[in-house]
Amino acid sequence: MTCANNVPISTSGRGGTNTNLTCVVDCSTDGGYSVNPVNILTDCVSASSSLGMMTSERSVNATLLAGAHFYISYRGSAWRAVDSPQQNNLYWSI
């Protein structure tokens, strides 16, 4: 496992998995977010081959119009089960 930037697209087998955080509620008052949405790419900060896990993060600044209010969301397959016993096809959201 290689620790890299632009996770997940730089991760083996996940080259086509980039997408954006999309507006899901109050999109008419998103202050311009939908014109320039934030993608899900992050930068690796640590990796464990023995656990098959990678930790990644990224901060993104966005300029919005005053008074903007809206909700963004992403739903995707979990990379690693966080329960025991291990299960596939779990989902996470932010």
Short mmCIF file of C-alpha atoms in Angstrom, two decimals:
data_model
loop_
_atom_site.label_atom_id
_atom_site.label_comp_id
_atom_site.label_asym_id
_atom_site.label_seq_id
_atom_site.Cartn_x
_atom_site.Cartn_y
_atom_site.Cartn_z
CA MET A 1 0.00 0.00 0.00
CA THR A 2 1.42 3.36 -1.04
CA CYS A 3 0.66 6.61 0.76
CA ALA A 4 -0.10 9.18 -1.97
CA ASN A 5 -1.94 12.38 -2.77
CA ASN A 6 -5.31 12.50 -4.56
CA VAL A 7 -6.78 9.47 -2.82
CA PRO A 8 -8.87 7.56 -3.98
CA ILE A 9 -7.93 8.01 -7.66
CA SER A 10 -4.23 7.37 -6.96
CA THR A 11 -5.06 4.10 -5.16
CA SER A 12 -4.67 0.91 -7.19
CA GLY A 13 -8.01 -0.16 -8.64
CA ARG A 14 -9.80 3.10 -7.82
CA GLY A 15 -8.74 5.33 -10.72
CA GLY A 16 -12.28 6.26 -11.76
CA THR A 17 -13.75 6.94 -8.34
CA ASN A 18 -13.55 10.74 -8.10
CA THR A 19 -16.82 12.57 -7.55
CA ASN A 20 -18.06 15.75 -5.88
CA LEU A 21 -19.81 16.54 -2.64
CA THR A 22 -23.26 17.45 -3.95
CA CYS A 23 -25.90 19.78 -2.61
CA VAL A 24 -28.86 17.81 -1.23
CA VAL A 25 -30.97 20.40 0.67
CA ASP A 26 -31.56 24.16 0.20
CA CYS A 27 -29.60 24.14 -3.08
CA SER A 28 -31.27 27.34 -4.31
CA THR A 29 -29.41 29.18 -1.53
CA ASP A 30 -26.03 27.47 -1.96
CA GLY A 31 -24.24 30.79 -2.50
CA GLY A 32 -22.60 29.57 -5.70
CA TYR A 33 -21.35 26.22 -4.38
CA SER A 34 -22.93 24.22 -7.22
CA VAL A 35 -20.90 26.22 -9.77
CA ASN A 36 -17.61 25.04 -8.22
CA PRO A 37 -18.29 21.98 -6.02
CA VAL A 38 -15.67 20.33 -3.80
CA ASN A 39 -14.43 16.89 -4.92
CA ILE A 40 -13.75 13.97 -2.58
CA LEU A 41 -10.00 13.73 -3.27
CA THR A 42 -7.82 13.68 -0.16
CA ASP A 43 -4.12 13.33 0.64
CA CYS A 44 -2.74 10.32 2.51
CA VAL A 45 -1.21 11.01 5.92
CA SER A 46 -0.56 7.41 7.02
CA ALA A 47 -0.88 3.87 5.70
CA SER A 48 -0.75 0.42 7.27
CA SER A 49 -0.14 -2.53 4.95
CA SER A 50 -0.76 -5.00 7.77
CA LEU A 51 -4.21 -3.52 8.45
CA GLY A 52 -4.91 -2.67 4.81
CA MET A 53 -5.88 0.85 5.90
CA MET A 54 -4.99 4.36 4.84
CA THR A 55 -5.79 7.66 6.58
CA SER A 56 -6.24 10.70 4.39
CA GLU A 57 -7.48 14.27 4.70
CA ARG A 58 -7.66 17.56 2.80
CA SER A 59 -8.95 21.05 3.53
CA VAL A 60 -10.63 23.07 0.79
CA ASN A 61 -11.53 26.76 0.95
CA ALA A 62 -14.62 27.84 -0.98
CA THR A 63 -15.85 31.39 -1.53
CA LEU A 64 -19.62 31.65 -1.20
CA LEU A 65 -22.09 34.51 -1.34
CA ALA A 66 -23.14 36.07 1.97
CA GLY A 67 -26.17 34.36 3.49
CA ALA A 68 -25.50 31.01 1.83
CA HIS A 69 -27.00 28.00 3.55
CA PHE A 70 -27.24 24.47 2.19
CA TYR A 71 -26.32 20.86 2.91
CA ILE A 72 -23.78 18.80 0.99
CA SER A 73 -23.39 15.06 1.10
CA TYR A 74 -21.46 12.10 -0.21
CA ARG A 75 -22.41 8.47 0.10
CA GLY A 76 -20.00 5.79 -0.96
CA SER A 77 -18.78 2.33 -0.15
CA ALA A 78 -16.64 2.08 2.95
CA TRP A 79 -13.05 1.17 2.24
CA ARG A 80 -12.65 -0.83 5.39
CA ALA A 81 -15.25 -2.42 7.63
CA VAL A 82 -15.23 -0.81 11.07
CA ASP A 83 -17.21 -3.47 12.88
CA SER A 84 -16.58 -7.01 14.00
CA PRO A 85 -17.20 -9.34 12.33
CA GLN A 86 -16.12 -7.64 9.15
CA GLN A 87 -18.88 -6.82 6.62
CA ASN A 88 -18.77 -5.69 3.00
CA ASN A 89 -20.77 -2.94 1.27
CA LEU A 90 -21.00 -0.63 4.27
CA TYR A 91 -21.60 3.08 3.61
CA TRP A 92 -20.32 6.29 5.14
CA SER A 93 -21.48 9.86 4.81
CA ILE A 94 -20.41 13.32 5.91
#
